[in-house]
PDB file of C-alpha atoms (C1' of nucleotides) in Angstrom:
ATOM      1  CA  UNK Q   1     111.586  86.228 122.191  1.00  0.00           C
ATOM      2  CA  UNK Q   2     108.102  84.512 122.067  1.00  0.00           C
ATOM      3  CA  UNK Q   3     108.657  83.319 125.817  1.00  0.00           C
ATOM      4  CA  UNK Q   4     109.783  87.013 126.895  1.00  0.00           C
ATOM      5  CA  UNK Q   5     106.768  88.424 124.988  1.00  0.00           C
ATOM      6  CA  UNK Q   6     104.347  85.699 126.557  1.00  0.00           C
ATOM      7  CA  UNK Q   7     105.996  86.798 130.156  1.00  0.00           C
ATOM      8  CA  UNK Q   8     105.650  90.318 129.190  1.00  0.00           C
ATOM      9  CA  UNK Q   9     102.250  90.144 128.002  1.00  0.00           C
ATOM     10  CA  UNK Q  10     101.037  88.250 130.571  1.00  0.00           C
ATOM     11  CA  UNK Q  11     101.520  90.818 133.236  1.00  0.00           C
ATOM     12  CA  UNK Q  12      99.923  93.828 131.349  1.00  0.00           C
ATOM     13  CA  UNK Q  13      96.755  93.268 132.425  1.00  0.00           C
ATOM     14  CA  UNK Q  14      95.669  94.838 135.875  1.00  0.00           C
ATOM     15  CA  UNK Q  15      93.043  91.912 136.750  1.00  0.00           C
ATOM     16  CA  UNK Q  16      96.129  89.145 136.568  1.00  0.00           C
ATOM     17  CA  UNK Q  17      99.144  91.620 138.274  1.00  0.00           C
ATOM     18  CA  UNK Q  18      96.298  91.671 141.188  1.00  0.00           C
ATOM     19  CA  UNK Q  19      95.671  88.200 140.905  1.00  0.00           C
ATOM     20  CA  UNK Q  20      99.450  87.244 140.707  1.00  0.00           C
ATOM     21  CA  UNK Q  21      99.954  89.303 143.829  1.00  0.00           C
ATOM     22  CA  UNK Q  22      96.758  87.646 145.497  1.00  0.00           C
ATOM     23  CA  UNK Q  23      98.419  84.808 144.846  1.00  0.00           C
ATOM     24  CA  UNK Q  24     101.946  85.696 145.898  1.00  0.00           C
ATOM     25  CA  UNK Q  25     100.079  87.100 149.562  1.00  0.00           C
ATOM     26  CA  UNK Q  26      98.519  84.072 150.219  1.00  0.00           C
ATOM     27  CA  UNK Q  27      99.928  81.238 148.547  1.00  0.00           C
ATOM     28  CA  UNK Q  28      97.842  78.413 147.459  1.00  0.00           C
ATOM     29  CA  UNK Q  29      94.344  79.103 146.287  1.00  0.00           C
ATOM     30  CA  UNK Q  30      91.420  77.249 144.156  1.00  0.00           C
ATOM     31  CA  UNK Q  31      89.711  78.851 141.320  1.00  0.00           C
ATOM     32  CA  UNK Q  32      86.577  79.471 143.271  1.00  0.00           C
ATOM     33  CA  UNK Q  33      88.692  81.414 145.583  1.00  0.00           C
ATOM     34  CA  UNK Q  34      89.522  83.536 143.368  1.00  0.00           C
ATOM     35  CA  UNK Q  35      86.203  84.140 142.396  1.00  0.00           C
ATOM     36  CA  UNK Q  36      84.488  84.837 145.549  1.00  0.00           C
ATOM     37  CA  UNK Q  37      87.271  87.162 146.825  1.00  0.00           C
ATOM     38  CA  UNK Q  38      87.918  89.114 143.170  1.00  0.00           C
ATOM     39  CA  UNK Q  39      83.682  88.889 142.799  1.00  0.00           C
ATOM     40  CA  UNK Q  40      84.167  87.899 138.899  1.00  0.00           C
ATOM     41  CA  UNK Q  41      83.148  85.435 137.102  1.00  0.00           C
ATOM     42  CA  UNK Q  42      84.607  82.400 136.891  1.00  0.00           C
ATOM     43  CA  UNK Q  43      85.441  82.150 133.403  1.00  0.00           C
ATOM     44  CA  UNK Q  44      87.059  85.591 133.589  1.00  0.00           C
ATOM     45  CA  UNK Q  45      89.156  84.233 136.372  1.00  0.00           C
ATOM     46  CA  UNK Q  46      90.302  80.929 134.646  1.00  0.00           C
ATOM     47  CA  UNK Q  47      91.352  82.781 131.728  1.00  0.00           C
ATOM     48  CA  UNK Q  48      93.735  84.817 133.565  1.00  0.00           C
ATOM     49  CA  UNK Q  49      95.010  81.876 135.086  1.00  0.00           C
ATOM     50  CA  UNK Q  50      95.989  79.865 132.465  1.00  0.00           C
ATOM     51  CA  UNK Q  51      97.551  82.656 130.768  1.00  0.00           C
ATOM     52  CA  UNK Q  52      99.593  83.187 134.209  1.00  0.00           C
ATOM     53  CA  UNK Q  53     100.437  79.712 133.821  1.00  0.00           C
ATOM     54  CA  UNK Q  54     101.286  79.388 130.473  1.00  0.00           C
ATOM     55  CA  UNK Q  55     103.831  81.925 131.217  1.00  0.00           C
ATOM     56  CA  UNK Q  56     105.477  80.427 133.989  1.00  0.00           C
ATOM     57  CA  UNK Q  57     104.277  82.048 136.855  1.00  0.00           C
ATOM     58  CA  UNK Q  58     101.955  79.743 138.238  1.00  0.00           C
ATOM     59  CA  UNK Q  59     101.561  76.239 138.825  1.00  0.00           C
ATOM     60  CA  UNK Q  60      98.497  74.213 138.980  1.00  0.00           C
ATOM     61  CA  UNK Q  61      97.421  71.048 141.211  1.00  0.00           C
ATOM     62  CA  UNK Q  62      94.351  69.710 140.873  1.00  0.00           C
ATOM     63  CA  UNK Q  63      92.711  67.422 143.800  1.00  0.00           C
ATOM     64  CA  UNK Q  64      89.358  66.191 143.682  1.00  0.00           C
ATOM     65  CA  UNK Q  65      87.763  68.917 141.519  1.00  0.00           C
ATOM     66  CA  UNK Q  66      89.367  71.889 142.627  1.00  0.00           C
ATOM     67  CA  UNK Q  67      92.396  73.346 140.566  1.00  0.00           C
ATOM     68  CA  UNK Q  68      94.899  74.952 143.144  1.00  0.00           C
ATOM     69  CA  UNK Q  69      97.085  77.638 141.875  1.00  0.00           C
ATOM     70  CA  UNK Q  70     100.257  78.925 143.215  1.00  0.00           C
ATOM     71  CA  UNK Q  71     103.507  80.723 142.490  1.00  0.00           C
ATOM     72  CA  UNK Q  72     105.776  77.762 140.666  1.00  0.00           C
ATOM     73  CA  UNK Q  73     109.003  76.975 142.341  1.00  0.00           C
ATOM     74  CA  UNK Q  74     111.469  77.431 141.679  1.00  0.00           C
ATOM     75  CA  UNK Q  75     111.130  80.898 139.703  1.00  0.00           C
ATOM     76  CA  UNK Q  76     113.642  82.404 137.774  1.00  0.00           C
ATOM     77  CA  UNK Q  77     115.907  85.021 138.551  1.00  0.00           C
ATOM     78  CA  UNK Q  78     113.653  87.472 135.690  1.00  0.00           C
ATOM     79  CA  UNK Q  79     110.069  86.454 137.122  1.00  0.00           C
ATOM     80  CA  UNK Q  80     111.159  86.917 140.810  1.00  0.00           C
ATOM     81  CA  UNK Q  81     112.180  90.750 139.886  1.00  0.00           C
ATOM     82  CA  UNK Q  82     109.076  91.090 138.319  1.00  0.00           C
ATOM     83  CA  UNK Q  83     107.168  89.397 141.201  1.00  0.00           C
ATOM     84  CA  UNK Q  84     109.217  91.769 143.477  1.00  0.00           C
ATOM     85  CA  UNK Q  85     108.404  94.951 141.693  1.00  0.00           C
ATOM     86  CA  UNK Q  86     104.573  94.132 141.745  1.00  0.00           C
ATOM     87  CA  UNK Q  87     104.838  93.702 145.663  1.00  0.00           C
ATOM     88  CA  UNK Q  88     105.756  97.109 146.159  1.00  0.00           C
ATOM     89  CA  UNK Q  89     103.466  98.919 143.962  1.00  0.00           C
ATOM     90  CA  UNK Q  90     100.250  99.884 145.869  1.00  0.00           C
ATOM     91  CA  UNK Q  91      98.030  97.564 144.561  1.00  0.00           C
ATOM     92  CA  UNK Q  92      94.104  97.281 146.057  1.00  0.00           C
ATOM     93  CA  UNK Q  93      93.779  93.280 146.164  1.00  0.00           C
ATOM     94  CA  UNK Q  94      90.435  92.261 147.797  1.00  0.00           C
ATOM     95  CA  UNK Q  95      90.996  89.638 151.315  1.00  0.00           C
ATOM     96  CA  UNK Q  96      91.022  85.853 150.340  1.00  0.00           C
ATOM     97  CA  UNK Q  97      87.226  84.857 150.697  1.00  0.00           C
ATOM     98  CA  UNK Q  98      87.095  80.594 151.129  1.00  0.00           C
ATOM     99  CA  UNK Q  99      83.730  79.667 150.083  1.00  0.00           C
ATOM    100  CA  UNK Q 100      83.761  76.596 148.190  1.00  0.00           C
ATOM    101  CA  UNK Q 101      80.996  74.676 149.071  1.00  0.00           C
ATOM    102  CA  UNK Q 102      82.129  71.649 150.460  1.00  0.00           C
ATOM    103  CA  UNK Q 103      85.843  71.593 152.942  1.00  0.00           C
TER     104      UNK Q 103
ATOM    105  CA  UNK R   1     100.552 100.586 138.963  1.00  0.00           C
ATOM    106  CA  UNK R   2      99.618 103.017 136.139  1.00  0.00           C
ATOM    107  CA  UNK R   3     103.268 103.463 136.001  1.00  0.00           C
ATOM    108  CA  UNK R   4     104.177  99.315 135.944  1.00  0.00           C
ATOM    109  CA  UNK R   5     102.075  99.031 133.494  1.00  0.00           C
ATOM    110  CA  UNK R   6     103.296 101.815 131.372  1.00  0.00           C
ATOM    111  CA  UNK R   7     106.610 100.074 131.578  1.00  0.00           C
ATOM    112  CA  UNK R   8     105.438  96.497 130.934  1.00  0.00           C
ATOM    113  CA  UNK R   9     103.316  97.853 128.150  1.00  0.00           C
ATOM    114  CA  UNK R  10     106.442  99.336 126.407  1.00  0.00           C
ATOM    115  CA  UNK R  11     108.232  96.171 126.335  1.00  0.00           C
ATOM    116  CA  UNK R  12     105.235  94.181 125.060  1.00  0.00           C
ATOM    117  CA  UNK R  13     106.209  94.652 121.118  1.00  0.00           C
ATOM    118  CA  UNK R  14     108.093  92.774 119.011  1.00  0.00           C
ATOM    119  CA  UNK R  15     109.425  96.136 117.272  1.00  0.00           C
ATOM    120  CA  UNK R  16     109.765  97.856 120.500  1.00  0.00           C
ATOM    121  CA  UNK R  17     111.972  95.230 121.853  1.00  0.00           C
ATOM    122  CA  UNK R  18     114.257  95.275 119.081  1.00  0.00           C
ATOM    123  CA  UNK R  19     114.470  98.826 119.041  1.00  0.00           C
ATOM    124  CA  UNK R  20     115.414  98.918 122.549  1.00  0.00           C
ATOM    125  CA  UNK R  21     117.991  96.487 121.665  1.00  0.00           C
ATOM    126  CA  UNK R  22     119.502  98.052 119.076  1.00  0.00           C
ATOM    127  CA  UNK R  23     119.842 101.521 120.865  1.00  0.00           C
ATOM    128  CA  UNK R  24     121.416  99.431 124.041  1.00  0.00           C
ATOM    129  CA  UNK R  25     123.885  97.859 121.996  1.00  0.00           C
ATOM    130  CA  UNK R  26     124.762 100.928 119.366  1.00  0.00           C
ATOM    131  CA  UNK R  27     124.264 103.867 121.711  1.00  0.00           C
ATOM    132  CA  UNK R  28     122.867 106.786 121.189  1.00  0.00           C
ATOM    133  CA  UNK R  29     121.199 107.145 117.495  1.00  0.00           C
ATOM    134  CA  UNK R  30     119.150 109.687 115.878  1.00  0.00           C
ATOM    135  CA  UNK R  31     115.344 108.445 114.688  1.00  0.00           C
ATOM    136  CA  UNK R  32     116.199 108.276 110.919  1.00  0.00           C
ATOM    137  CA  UNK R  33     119.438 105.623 111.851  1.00  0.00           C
ATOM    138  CA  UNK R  34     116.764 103.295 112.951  1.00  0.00           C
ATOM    139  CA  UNK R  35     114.185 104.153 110.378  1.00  0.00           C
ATOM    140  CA  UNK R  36     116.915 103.501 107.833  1.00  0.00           C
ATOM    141  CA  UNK R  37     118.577 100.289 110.191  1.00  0.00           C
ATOM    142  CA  UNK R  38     114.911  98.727 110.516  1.00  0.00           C
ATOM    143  CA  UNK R  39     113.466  99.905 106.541  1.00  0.00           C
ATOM    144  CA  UNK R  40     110.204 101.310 108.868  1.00  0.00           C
ATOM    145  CA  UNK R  41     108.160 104.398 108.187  1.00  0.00           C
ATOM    146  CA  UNK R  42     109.334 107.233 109.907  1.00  0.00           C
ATOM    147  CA  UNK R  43     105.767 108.058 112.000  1.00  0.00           C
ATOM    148  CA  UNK R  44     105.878 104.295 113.220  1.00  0.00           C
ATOM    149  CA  UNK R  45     109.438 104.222 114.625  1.00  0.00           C
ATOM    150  CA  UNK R  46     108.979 108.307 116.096  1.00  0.00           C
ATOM    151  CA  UNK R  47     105.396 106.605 117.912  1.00  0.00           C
ATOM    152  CA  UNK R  48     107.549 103.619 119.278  1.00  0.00           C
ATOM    153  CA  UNK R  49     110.762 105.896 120.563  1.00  0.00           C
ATOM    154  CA  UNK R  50     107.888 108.111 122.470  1.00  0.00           C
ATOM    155  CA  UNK R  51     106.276 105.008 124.208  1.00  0.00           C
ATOM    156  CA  UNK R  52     109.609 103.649 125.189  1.00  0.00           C
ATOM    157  CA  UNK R  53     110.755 107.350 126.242  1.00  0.00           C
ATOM    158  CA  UNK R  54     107.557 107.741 128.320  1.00  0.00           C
ATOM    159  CA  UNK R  55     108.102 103.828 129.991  1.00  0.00           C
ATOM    160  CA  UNK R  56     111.159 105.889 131.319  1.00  0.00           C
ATOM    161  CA  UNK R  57     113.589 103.368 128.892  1.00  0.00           C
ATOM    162  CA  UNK R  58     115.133 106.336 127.029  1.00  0.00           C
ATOM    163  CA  UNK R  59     115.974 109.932 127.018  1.00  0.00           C
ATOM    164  CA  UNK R  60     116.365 111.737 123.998  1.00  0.00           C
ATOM    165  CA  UNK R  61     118.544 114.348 123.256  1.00  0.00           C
ATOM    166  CA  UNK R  62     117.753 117.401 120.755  1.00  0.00           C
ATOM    167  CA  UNK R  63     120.753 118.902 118.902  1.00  0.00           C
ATOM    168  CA  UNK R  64     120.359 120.175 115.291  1.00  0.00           C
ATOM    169  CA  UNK R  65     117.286 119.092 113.261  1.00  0.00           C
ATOM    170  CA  UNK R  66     118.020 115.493 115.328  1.00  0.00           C
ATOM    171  CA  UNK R  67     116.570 113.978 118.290  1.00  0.00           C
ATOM    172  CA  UNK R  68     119.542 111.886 119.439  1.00  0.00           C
ATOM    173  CA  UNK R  69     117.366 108.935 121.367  1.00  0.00           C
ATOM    174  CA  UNK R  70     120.037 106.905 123.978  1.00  0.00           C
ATOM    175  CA  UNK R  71     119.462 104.767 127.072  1.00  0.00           C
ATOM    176  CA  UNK R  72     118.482 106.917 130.045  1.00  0.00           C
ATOM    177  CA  UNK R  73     120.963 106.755 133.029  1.00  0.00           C
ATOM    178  CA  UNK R  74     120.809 105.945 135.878  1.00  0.00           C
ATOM    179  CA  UNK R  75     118.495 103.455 135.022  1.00  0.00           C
ATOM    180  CA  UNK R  76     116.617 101.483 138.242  1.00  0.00           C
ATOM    181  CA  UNK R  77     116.878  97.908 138.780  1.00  0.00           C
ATOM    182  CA  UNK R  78     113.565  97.079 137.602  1.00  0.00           C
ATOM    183  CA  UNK R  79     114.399  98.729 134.181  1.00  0.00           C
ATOM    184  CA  UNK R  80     118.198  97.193 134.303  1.00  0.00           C
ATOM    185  CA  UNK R  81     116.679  93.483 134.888  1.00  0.00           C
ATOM    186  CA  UNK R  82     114.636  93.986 131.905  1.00  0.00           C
ATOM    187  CA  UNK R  83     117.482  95.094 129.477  1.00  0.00           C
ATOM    188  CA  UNK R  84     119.066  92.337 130.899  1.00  0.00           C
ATOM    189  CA  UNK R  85     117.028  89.774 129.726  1.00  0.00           C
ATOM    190  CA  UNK R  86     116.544  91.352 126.686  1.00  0.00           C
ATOM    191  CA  UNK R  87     119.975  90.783 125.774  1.00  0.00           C
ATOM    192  CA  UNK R  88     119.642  87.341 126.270  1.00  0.00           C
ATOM    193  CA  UNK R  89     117.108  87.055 123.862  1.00  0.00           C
ATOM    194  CA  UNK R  90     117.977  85.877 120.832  1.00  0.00           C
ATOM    195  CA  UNK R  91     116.861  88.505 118.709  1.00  0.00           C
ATOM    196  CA  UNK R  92     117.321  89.691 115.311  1.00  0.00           C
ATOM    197  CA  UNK R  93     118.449  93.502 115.081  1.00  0.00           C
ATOM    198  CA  UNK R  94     119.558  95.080 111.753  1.00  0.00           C
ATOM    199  CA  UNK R  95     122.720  96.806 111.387  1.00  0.00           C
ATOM    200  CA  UNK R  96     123.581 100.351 111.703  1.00  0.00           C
ATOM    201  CA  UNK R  97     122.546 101.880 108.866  1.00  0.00           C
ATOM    202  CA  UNK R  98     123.586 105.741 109.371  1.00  0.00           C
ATOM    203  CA  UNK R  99     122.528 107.685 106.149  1.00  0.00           C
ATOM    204  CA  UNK R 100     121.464 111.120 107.560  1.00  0.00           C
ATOM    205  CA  UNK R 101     121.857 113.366 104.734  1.00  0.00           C
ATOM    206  CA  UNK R 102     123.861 116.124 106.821  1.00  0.00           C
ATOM    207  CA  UNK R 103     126.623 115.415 109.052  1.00  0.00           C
TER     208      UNK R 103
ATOM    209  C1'  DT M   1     112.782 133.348 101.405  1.00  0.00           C
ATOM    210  C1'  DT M   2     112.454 129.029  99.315  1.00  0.00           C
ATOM    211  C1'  DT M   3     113.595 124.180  99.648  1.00  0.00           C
ATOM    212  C1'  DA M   4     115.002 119.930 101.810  1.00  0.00           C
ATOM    213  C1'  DT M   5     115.603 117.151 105.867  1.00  0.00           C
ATOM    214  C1'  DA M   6     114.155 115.514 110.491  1.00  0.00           C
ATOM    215  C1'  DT M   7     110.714 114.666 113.646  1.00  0.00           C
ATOM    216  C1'  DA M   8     106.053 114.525 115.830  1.00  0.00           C
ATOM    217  C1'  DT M   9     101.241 113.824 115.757  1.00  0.00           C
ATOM    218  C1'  DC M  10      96.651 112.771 114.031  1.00  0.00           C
ATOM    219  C1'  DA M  11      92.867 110.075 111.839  1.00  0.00           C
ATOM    220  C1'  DA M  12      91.453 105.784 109.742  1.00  0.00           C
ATOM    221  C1'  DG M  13      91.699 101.105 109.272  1.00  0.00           C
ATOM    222  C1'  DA M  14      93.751  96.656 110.786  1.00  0.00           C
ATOM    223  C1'  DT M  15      94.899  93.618 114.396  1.00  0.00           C
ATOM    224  C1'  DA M  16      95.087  91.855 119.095  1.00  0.00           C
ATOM    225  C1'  DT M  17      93.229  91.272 123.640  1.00  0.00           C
ATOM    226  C1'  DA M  18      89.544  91.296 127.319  1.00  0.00           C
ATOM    227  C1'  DT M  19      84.876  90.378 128.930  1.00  0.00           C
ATOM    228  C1'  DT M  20      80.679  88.065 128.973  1.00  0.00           C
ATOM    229  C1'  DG M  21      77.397  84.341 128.612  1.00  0.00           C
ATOM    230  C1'  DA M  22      76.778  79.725 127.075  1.00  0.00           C
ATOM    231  C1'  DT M  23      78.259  75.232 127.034  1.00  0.00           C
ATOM    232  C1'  DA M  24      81.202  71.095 128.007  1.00  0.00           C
ATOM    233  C1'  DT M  25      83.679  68.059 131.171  1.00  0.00           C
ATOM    234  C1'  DA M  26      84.961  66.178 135.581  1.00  0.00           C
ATOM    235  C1'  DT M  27      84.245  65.060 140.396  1.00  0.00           C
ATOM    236  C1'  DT M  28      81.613  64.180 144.367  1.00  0.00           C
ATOM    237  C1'  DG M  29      77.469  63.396 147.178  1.00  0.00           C
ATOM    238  C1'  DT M  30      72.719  61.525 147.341  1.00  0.00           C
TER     239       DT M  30
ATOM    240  C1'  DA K   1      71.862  57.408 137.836  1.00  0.00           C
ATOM    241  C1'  DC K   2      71.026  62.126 139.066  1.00  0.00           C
ATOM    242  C1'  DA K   3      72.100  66.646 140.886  1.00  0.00           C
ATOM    243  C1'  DA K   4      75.364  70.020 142.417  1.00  0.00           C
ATOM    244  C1'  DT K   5      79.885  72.072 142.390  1.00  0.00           C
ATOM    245  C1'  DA K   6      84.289  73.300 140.104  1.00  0.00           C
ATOM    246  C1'  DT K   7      86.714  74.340 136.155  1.00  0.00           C
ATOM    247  C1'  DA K   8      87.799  75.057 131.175  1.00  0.00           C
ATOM    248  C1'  DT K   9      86.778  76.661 126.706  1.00  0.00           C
ATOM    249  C1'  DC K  10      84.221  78.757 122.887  1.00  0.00           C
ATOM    250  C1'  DA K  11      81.792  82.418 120.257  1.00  0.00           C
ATOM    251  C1'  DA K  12      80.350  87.109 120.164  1.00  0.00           C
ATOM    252  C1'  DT K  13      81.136  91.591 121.394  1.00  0.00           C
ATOM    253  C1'  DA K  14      83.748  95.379 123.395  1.00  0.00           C
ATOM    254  C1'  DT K  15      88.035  97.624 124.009  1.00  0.00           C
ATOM    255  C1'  DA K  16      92.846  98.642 123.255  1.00  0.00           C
ATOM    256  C1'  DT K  17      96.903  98.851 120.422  1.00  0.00           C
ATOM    257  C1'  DC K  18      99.529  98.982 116.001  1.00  0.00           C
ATOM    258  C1'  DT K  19     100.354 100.525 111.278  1.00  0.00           C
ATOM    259  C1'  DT K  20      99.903 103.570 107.629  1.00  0.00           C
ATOM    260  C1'  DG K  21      99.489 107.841 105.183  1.00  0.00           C
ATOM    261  C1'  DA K  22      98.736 112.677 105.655  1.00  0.00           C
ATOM    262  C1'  DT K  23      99.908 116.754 107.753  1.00  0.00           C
ATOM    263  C1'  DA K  24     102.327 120.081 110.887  1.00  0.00           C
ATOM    264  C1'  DT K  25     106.491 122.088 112.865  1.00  0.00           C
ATOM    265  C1'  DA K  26     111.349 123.013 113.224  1.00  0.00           C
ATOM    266  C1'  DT K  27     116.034 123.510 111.577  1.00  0.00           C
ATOM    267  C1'  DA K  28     119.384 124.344 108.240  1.00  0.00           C
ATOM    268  C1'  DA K  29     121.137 124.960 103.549  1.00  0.00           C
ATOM    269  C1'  DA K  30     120.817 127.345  99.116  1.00  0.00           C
TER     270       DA K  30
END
DNA sequence: TTTATATATCAAGATATATTGATATATTGT
DNA sequence: ACAATATATCAATATATCTTGATATATAAA
């Protein structure tokens, strides 16, 4: 029950089902990513993603210091259908802007 | 989106999961059965039925001096996947306690 | 028509969650 | 070692949601 209300909760916010779908559209990004294309602040940003992670929708890699999100795999048969309804609602999600400062 | 998050918001309560429970697995019950079941005030169970009515979880049903609350059918698959997992939770729901003074 | 039961809704206070700005830590380049 | 970039977390404030108690409306029984 507190994993389906963490799940739940974590996807009734409209800044994290955008950045969930960012995500899902294209696949691995950093933090700074994020940032630049969502034009947020970072901490904002980091907050949602560790509550996206914490709930099992995202994984996180970190190389060098950037911290790569992306959808974890495998994902259950519950998160997929919720991952599937978000794609088809008509949701504004800015294009990915890469600016980190150094490749 | 409004409407996602309408839905996701509905099922992001402890009470309003069990609620939803309890009228999936006993059909359809009037608002004092689960005041009664769940020992809640009567204003705090009515607010909950309306939000999970309005998420598009439940019809209800006037006959009488009753509201007769039930699962609304056809439900879509979105809605279906989340009942489903629901009832995999393993969550406490009171009995039927059915003590409308009238039959 | 008076009374009791069932339900809905509102206002106030309590609780939870989101946002911001500041600060801390880690990594890399100079 | 120092400076710059990337990220995480904390404290304060703002915002949203939940609970309660009071009140309003409707139906039915006496």
């Amino acid at each position: 029950m507190d994993i389906f209300l963490k799940t739940i909760g974590s996807i009734n916010d409209e800044t994290r089902l955008k950045i969930l779908h960012f995500i899902d559209v294209n696949g691995e990004v950093c933090v700074c990513d994020i940032e630049k294309s969502f034009e947020m602040i970072q901490s904002r940003i980091s907050r949602h993603l560790k509550i996206l992670k914490d709930a099992g929708f995202l994984k996180v890699d970190r190389r060098g210091r950037w911290a790569y999100y992306s959808i974890r795999k495998p994902l259950d048969q519950f998160r997929q259908s919720i991952l599937k309804e978000i794609s088809c609602l008509d949701m504004n999600i800015p294009l990915l802007n890469k600016s980190c400062k150094v490749g």
